[in-house]
XYZ file of N, CA and C in Angstrom:
582
model
N 1.006 -1.045 0.007
C 0.129 0.284 -0.066
C 0.995 1.063 0.129
N 1.884 1.400 0.890
C 3.019 2.816 0.662
C 3.286 2.544 -0.663
N 3.850 1.557 -1.353
C 4.233 1.880 -2.547
C 3.241 2.691 -3.567
N 2.076 2.287 -3.579
C 1.143 2.627 -4.474
C 1.082 4.234 -3.794
N 0.998 4.328 -2.623
C 0.783 5.661 -2.046
C 1.650 6.984 -3.056
N 3.231 6.355 -2.828
C 4.216 6.835 -3.249
C 4.007 6.867 -4.708
N 3.985 6.039 -5.607
C 3.731 6.197 -7.067
C 2.869 7.068 -7.161
N 1.671 7.094 -6.498
C 0.397 8.044 -6.910
C 0.709 9.614 -6.653
N 1.999 9.889 -5.676
C 2.414 10.983 -5.071
C 3.294 11.568 -6.225
N 3.871 10.629 -7.022
C 5.192 10.960 -8.134
C 4.309 11.480 -9.018
N 3.410 10.610 -9.368
C 2.592 10.948 -10.719
C 1.556 12.210 -10.355
N 1.121 12.916 -9.062
C 0.464 13.773 -8.813
C 0.945 15.150 -8.850
N 2.670 15.034 -8.471
C 3.468 16.253 -8.257
C 4.476 16.217 -9.613
N 4.484 15.136 -9.647
C 5.382 15.193 -11.477
C 7.008 15.022 -10.763
N 7.233 14.207 -9.629
C 8.738 14.136 -8.888
C 8.954 12.829 -8.406
N 10.239 12.522 -8.459
C 10.686 11.239 -7.626
C 11.124 11.537 -6.310
N 10.163 10.533 -5.950
C 10.149 10.494 -4.208
C 11.105 9.390 -3.486
N 12.345 9.344 -2.991
C 13.007 8.225 -2.832
C 12.338 7.754 -1.251
N 12.133 6.582 -1.564
C 11.573 5.866 -0.274
C 12.311 4.211 0.347
N 12.122 4.336 1.092
C 12.126 2.800 1.792
C 10.913 2.434 2.637
N 10.735 1.199 2.569
C 9.661 0.250 3.553
C 10.220 -0.072 4.512
N 10.058 -0.010 5.613
C 11.048 -0.167 6.869
C 9.894 -1.252 7.480
N 10.389 -2.530 7.745
C 9.756 -3.558 8.658
C 9.303 -3.303 10.140
N 8.387 -2.695 10.390
C 8.137 -2.400 11.934
C 7.856 -3.576 12.440
N 7.898 -5.136 12.392
C 7.329 -5.718 13.296
C 7.388 -5.937 14.576
N 8.871 -5.364 14.790
C 9.035 -5.397 16.284
C 7.885 -4.735 16.893
N 7.172 -3.833 16.492
C 5.689 -3.584 17.073
C 5.065 -4.487 17.416
N 4.812 -5.437 16.361
C 3.719 -6.696 16.908
C 4.657 -7.614 17.722
N 5.791 -7.846 17.635
C 6.382 -9.070 18.817
C 6.794 -8.417 19.975
N 7.314 -7.005 20.231
C 7.453 -6.604 21.143
C 6.609 -5.548 22.009
N 5.567 -5.378 21.148
C 5.065 -4.171 22.074
C 3.478 -4.674 21.934
N 2.837 -5.453 22.814
C 1.748 -5.686 22.781
C 0.364 -4.953 23.105
N -0.650 -5.149 23.264
C -1.572 -5.052 23.728
C -2.517 -3.713 22.829
N -2.340 -3.222 21.605
C -2.876 -2.339 21.229
C -3.261 -3.063 19.647
N -4.615 -3.023 19.556
C -5.643 -3.676 18.006
C -5.005 -3.203 17.074
N -3.908 -1.856 16.946
C -3.532 -1.438 15.909
C -2.353 -2.340 15.331
N -1.927 -2.965 16.312
C -0.641 -3.879 15.714
C -0.539 -5.347 16.038
N -1.759 -5.836 16.773
C -1.625 -7.402 17.485
C -2.234 -8.092 16.599
N -3.178 -7.211 15.781
C -4.161 -8.129 14.670
C -5.463 -9.290 15.171
N -5.162 -9.196 16.342
C -6.102 -9.995 16.899
C -7.395 -9.642 17.449
N -7.055 -8.431 18.354
C -8.277 -7.473 19.118
C -8.938 -6.771 17.793
N -10.503 -6.226 18.166
C -11.126 -5.689 17.455
C -10.403 -4.049 17.617
N -10.539 -3.392 16.852
C -10.486 -1.684 17.096
C -11.796 -1.041 17.280
N -11.813 -0.644 18.193
C -13.012 -0.039 19.112
C -13.501 1.080 17.947
N -14.949 1.298 18.195
C -15.583 2.475 16.942
C -15.793 3.104 18.046
N -15.732 4.796 17.599
C -15.505 5.844 18.348
C -16.827 5.939 19.453
N -18.029 5.113 19.146
C -18.764 5.056 20.061
C -18.526 4.714 21.792
N -17.656 3.461 21.269
C -16.881 2.728 22.693
C -16.580 3.585 23.448
N -15.985 4.995 22.749
C -14.680 5.574 23.813
C -14.137 5.015 24.251
N -13.289 4.467 23.657
C -12.028 3.289 24.263
C -10.528 3.607 23.232
N -10.807 5.084 22.563
C -9.334 5.350 21.830
C -8.179 4.861 22.560
N -7.964 4.968 24.216
C -6.669 4.920 24.505
C -6.594 3.409 24.569
N -7.513 2.268 24.279
C -6.795 1.488 23.983
C -6.189 0.894 22.672
N -5.874 2.224 21.838
C -5.466 2.118 20.782
C -3.884 2.452 20.670
N -3.396 3.110 21.742
C -1.724 3.284 22.226
C -1.142 2.158 21.845
N 0.026 2.701 20.700
C 1.134 1.533 20.578
C 2.273 2.283 21.250
N 2.715 1.534 22.716
C 3.554 2.089 23.089
C 5.033 2.448 22.357
N 5.870 3.426 22.452
C 6.528 3.880 22.094
C 6.696 3.774 20.604
N 5.483 3.993 19.932
C 5.223 4.003 18.401
C 6.366 5.440 17.890
N 5.955 6.416 18.154
C 6.763 7.631 17.591
C 8.300 7.586 18.111
N 8.580 7.071 18.979
C 9.798 7.149 19.042
C 10.576 5.880 18.104
N 10.040 5.273 17.969
C 10.516 4.057 16.590
C 10.655 4.856 15.453
N 9.572 5.722 15.120
C 9.080 5.996 13.816
C 10.530 7.215 13.999
N 10.681 7.886 14.782
C 11.669 9.448 14.902
C 12.886 8.463 14.440
N 13.534 7.809 15.395
C 14.437 6.952 15.140
C 14.995 6.509 13.998
N 13.910 5.529 13.251
C 14.322 5.098 12.131
C 14.083 6.181 10.853
N 13.231 7.011 10.946
C 13.413 8.295 10.049
C 14.677 9.380 10.244
N 15.529 9.065 11.334
C 16.548 9.870 11.455
C 17.750 9.004 10.940
N 17.703 7.717 11.278
C 18.913 6.844 10.631
C 18.637 6.730 8.699
N 17.323 6.449 8.420
C 17.175 6.647 7.068
C 17.667 7.994 6.421
N 17.427 9.186 7.132
C 17.875 10.478 6.535
C 19.643 10.548 6.654
N 19.967 10.189 7.505
C 21.518 9.869 7.198
C 21.672 8.889 6.152
N 21.264 7.807 6.301
C 21.378 6.825 4.991
C 21.258 7.454 3.578
N 20.194 8.130 3.719
C 20.217 8.716 1.926
C 21.082 10.189 1.934
N 21.634 10.692 3.239
C 22.569 11.678 2.696
C 23.782 10.947 2.562
N 24.299 10.013 2.894
C 25.383 8.964 2.380
C 25.541 8.679 1.181
N 24.651 8.846 0.571
C 24.264 8.363 -0.818
C 24.944 9.367 -1.731
N 25.295 10.572 -1.392
C 25.577 11.911 -2.160
C 26.989 11.947 -1.788
N 27.919 11.422 -2.570
C 29.402 11.740 -2.317
C 29.847 13.162 -2.194
N 29.235 14.271 -2.284
C 29.374 15.586 -2.198
C 28.953 16.198 -0.804
N 27.989 15.316 -0.168
C 27.582 15.720 1.150
C 27.885 14.446 2.127
N 28.491 15.441 3.573
C 28.896 14.548 4.615
C 27.801 14.650 5.149
N 26.967 13.590 5.806
C 26.166 13.388 6.353
C 26.421 13.963 7.912
N 27.422 13.835 8.316
C 27.716 13.921 9.476
C 27.707 15.993 10.222
N 27.770 16.538 8.777
C 27.869 17.853 8.674
C 26.333 18.179 8.252
N 25.567 17.841 7.653
C 24.445 18.150 7.332
C 23.041 17.827 7.851
N 21.977 18.751 8.248
C 20.975 18.681 9.022
C 20.270 17.171 8.563
N 19.829 16.348 9.246
C 18.418 15.589 9.012
C 17.390 16.329 9.633
N 16.344 16.661 9.141
C 15.079 17.327 9.399
C 13.937 16.076 9.860
N 13.257 15.661 10.678
C 12.404 14.582 10.900
C 11.218 15.169 11.046
N 9.837 15.446 9.948
C 8.764 16.254 10.451
C 7.739 14.950 10.549
N 7.062 15.040 11.694
C 5.671 14.727 12.196
C 4.747 15.360 12.067
N 3.681 14.402 11.899
C 2.467 15.394 11.723
C 1.732 15.114 12.657
N 2.056 15.188 13.992
C 0.896 14.922 15.060
C 0.241 16.482 15.217
N -0.921 16.262 15.933
C -1.760 17.475 15.912
C -2.336 17.627 17.625
N -2.830 18.745 17.855
C -3.659 19.072 18.796
C -4.418 18.162 19.497
N -5.625 17.553 18.634
C -6.409 16.284 19.116
C -5.829 15.207 19.439
N -4.821 14.960 19.293
C -4.440 13.733 19.664
C -3.506 13.569 21.184
N -3.497 14.890 21.827
C -2.836 15.133 23.194
C -3.688 13.841 23.974
N -4.570 13.595 24.154
C -5.633 12.928 25.106
C -4.850 11.779 25.196
N -5.107 10.967 24.259
C -4.752 9.610 24.288
C -3.512 9.088 23.692
N -2.821 9.956 23.314
C -1.281 9.826 23.049
C -0.455 10.883 23.308
N 0.226 10.205 24.553
C 1.518 11.169 24.905
C 2.324 11.292 23.973
N 2.755 10.448 23.001
C 3.452 10.714 22.220
C 3.575 11.964 21.307
N 2.287 12.565 21.038
C 2.191 13.635 20.174
C 1.950 14.619 20.692
N 2.591 14.947 21.792
C 2.713 16.416 22.884
C 3.870 16.968 22.273
N 4.128 18.012 22.440
C 5.381 19.268 22.224
C 6.319 18.555 23.097
N 6.011 18.107 24.566
C 7.162 17.788 25.201
C 7.720 16.540 25.090
N 7.003 15.810 24.716
C 7.764 14.594 23.985
C 8.702 14.941 22.736
N 7.965 15.402 21.689
C 8.937 15.855 20.414
C 10.305 16.699 21.070
N 10.330 17.539 21.826
C 11.132 18.147 22.312
C 12.309 17.246 22.812
N 11.700 16.367 23.911
C 12.609 15.370 24.080
C 13.268 14.462 23.097
N 12.392 13.926 22.073
C 12.887 13.214 21.003
C 14.158 14.034 20.340
N 13.995 15.323 19.972
C 14.995 16.207 19.679
C 16.107 16.289 20.461
N 16.510 16.109 21.788
C 17.334 15.832 22.243
C 17.867 14.453 22.490
N 17.125 13.433 22.659
C 17.784 12.515 22.261
C 18.128 11.751 20.960
N 17.847 11.992 19.917
C 18.277 12.304 18.996
C 19.841 12.680 18.588
N 20.071 13.809 19.339
C 21.382 14.199 19.430
C 22.455 13.778 20.196
N 21.887 13.238 21.574
C 22.499 12.736 22.493
C 23.010 11.312 21.832
N 22.115 10.800 21.290
C 22.616 9.580 20.853
C 23.751 9.223 19.439
N 23.701 10.514 18.886
C 24.674 10.265 17.804
C 26.107 10.545 18.061
N 27.015 10.312 17.284
C 28.428 10.353 17.601
C 28.795 11.797 17.634
N 27.902 13.009 17.472
C 28.513 14.395 17.236
C 27.658 14.738 18.667
N 27.078 14.246 19.284
C 26.603 14.717 20.289
C 25.590 15.968 20.440
N 25.950 16.716 21.053
C 25.088 18.034 21.010
C 25.607 18.925 20.014
N 26.641 18.469 19.069
C 27.242 19.413 17.764
C 26.072 18.842 16.623
N 25.281 17.474 17.238
C 24.582 16.990 15.993
C 23.171 17.900 15.690
N 23.224 17.815 14.029
C 22.274 18.917 13.425
C 20.800 18.364 13.297
N 20.727 16.937 13.837
C 19.082 16.260 13.730
C 18.442 17.079 14.428
N 17.327 17.808 13.739
C 15.963 18.406 13.976
C 14.750 17.599 14.282
N 14.010 17.429 14.894
C 12.442 17.198 14.886
C 11.466 18.345 14.980
N 10.924 18.352 13.805
C 10.125 19.439 13.495
C 8.138 19.314 13.302
N 7.429 19.592 14.336
C 6.378 19.250 14.347
C 5.173 20.576 13.977
N 5.104 20.781 12.840
C 4.518 22.285 12.741
C 2.838 22.313 13.256
N 2.730 21.029 13.390
C 0.862 21.040 13.633
C 0.732 20.626 14.959
N 1.765 20.640 15.567
C 1.618 19.806 17.358
C 0.534 20.722 18.183
N 0.537 21.790 17.674
C -0.517 22.762 18.668
C -2.116 23.143 17.652
N -2.446 22.510 16.834
C -3.397 23.162 15.566
C -4.119 21.615 15.728
N -5.639 22.161 15.383
C -6.624 20.871 15.421
C -6.640 20.453 14.040
N -6.912 19.398 13.883
C -7.307 18.531 12.575
C -8.224 19.252 11.436
N -8.998 20.436 12.093
C -9.638 21.170 11.331
C -9.103 21.618 10.662
N -8.145 22.652 11.524
C -7.438 23.740 10.872
C -6.335 23.003 9.842
N -5.703 21.864 9.939
C -5.034 21.057 9.049
C -5.687 20.812 7.984
N -7.019 20.466 7.762
C -7.780 20.223 6.597
C -7.695 21.468 5.995
N -8.150 22.573 6.316
C -8.261 23.788 5.744
C -6.789 24.126 5.181
N -5.718 23.994 5.713
C -4.502 24.369 5.108
C -3.976 23.238 4.100
N -4.302 22.336 4.212
C -4.115 21.313 3.129
C -5.138 21.517 1.852
N -6.506 22.095 2.296
C -7.271 22.499 1.071
C -6.646 23.493 0.128
N -6.214 24.727 1.148
C -5.610 25.891 0.451
C -4.172 25.587 -0.222
N -3.761 24.308 0.083
C -2.720 24.078 -0.548
C -2.323 22.927 -1.884
N -3.758 22.428 -1.805
C -3.937 21.767 -2.838
C -3.756 20.016 -2.283
N -3.730 19.679 -1.157
C -3.180 18.409 -0.965
C -4.446 17.054 -1.465
N -3.870 16.660 -2.370
C -4.484 15.441 -2.987
C -5.032 14.236 -1.746
N -6.122 14.505 -1.416
C -6.297 13.809 0.000
C -6.580 12.571 -0.591
N -7.145 12.033 -1.718
C -7.301 10.691 -1.737
C -6.120 9.925 -1.818
N -5.034 10.436 -1.607
C -3.552 10.000 -1.216
C -3.636 9.584 0.103
N -4.019 10.293 0.886
C -3.903 9.873 2.477
C -4.863 9.075 2.723
N -4.425 8.411 3.989
C -5.059 7.548 4.697
C -5.634 7.507 6.075
N -6.210 7.382 6.579
C -6.508 7.649 8.207
C -7.167 5.964 9.104
N -7.756 5.133 8.407
C -8.199 4.227 9.411
C -7.739 3.533 10.211
N -7.893 3.216 11.368
C -7.104 2.378 12.447
C -7.222 0.996 12.051
N -8.491 0.544 11.310
C -8.698 -0.891 10.689
C -7.839 -1.338 9.698
N -7.133 0.130 8.830
C -6.408 -0.159 7.690
C -7.303 -0.516 6.742
N -8.816 -0.354 6.635
C -9.705 -0.745 5.654
C -9.453 0.593 4.487
N -9.625 0.078 2.922
C -9.659 1.033 2.036
C -10.845 0.425 1.129
N -11.847 1.299 1.017
C -12.084 2.749 1.739
C -11.926 2.529 3.205
N -12.083 3.400 3.840
C -11.948 3.667 5.388
C -13.361 2.647 5.835
N -13.333 2.467 7.173
C -14.522 1.999 7.740
C -15.681 2.712 8.207
N -15.013 4.104 7.999
C -15.954 4.910 8.880
C -16.349 4.987 10.266
N -16.033 4.044 10.794
C -16.478 3.830 12.584
C -15.402 3.974 13.429
N -14.216 3.838 13.194
C -13.095 3.810 14.159
C -12.781 5.425 14.706
N -12.020 5.719 15.948
C -11.869 7.151 16.337
C -10.863 8.088 14.859
N -10.190 7.156 14.374
C -9.437 7.516 13.449
C -10.591 8.580 12.005
N -11.187 7.476 11.823
C -12.320 8.066 10.483
C -13.078 8.581 11.273
N -13.709 8.993 12.386
C -14.937 9.491 12.558
C -14.182 10.873 13.047
N -12.816 11.149 13.530
C -12.231 12.306 13.505
C -11.772 12.711 12.418
N -11.722 12.246 11.471
C -11.210 12.905 9.890
C -12.546 13.329 9.461
N -13.489 12.534 9.505
C -14.820 12.903 9.149
C -15.357 14.517 9.747
N -15.386 14.872 11.244
C -15.697 15.823 11.836
C -14.632 16.919 11.403
N -13.442 16.575 11.190
C -12.511 17.429 10.766
C -13.189 18.284 9.326
N -13.252 17.447 8.302
C -13.347 17.751 6.911
C -14.970 18.565 6.883
N -15.516 17.633 7.724
C -17.081 18.503 7.867
C -16.916 20.238 8.366
N -16.115 19.960 9.507
C -16.467 21.409 10.105
C -15.190 22.523 9.340
N -14.327 21.994 8.551
C -13.999 22.663 7.550
C -14.333 22.978 6.301
N -15.236 22.203 6.048
C -16.154 22.605 4.894
C -15.923 21.931 3.630
N -14.983 21.082 3.579
C -14.016 20.356 2.477
C -14.580 18.999 2.378
N -14.499 18.536 0.946
C -14.938 17.529 0.683
C -13.895 16.478 0.776
N -14.497 15.233 1.494
C -13.390 14.253 1.504
C -13.625 12.758 0.816
N -12.623 12.494 0.011
C -12.581 11.636 -1.276
C -12.743 10.199 -0.485
N -12.142 10.298 0.570
C -12.239 8.735 1.170
C -13.569 8.553 1.805
N -14.048 9.380 2.489
C -15.112 8.930 3.513
C -16.480 9.303 2.906
N -16.156 9.942 1.566
C -17.495 10.118 0.819
C -17.769 9.242 0.415
N -16.963 7.773 0.400
C -17.415 6.527 -0.676
C -18.491 5.892 0.106
N -18.228 6.077 1.917
C -18.778 5.086 2.703
C -20.525 5.421 2.749
């Protein structure tokens, strides 16, 4: 699915987007207890009010570390660039609406992540890795409005906690997406199929 999204994005924007698909099976093997990764538990509907059950412990930590590593690997592929002197910036799309259930979607977490990526590198405090979270204090409705203004191809985005395509329309992610689009007054090509 990730490859199809990248290919579609390349066609939409007329550019090449280098990418790697990283095997994150460690989430399934070592971080149990969330229906988003265990494959056995049922993802709760929004009516059940159990979003806290969808927390995947340390998920964003793993994503940030892997993204920083991949950034340095990517820079290393260019002979004229010294990856130890070139900033790697990791962008995360966390939004304010996720604070309640997901502690790793808060500014405090990302500030600490920025520090631990620097501390974990061989350059230490001189490391120029940066974690950027432009939407961490913004609600989903505002993100949808901005995306609409920028011409985001919403058909290339995905939200459903159940991983369904088209989205299930019932899980927290789908319901929050639907509310954000409706409040913003923007048509959602994905959820409009349900």
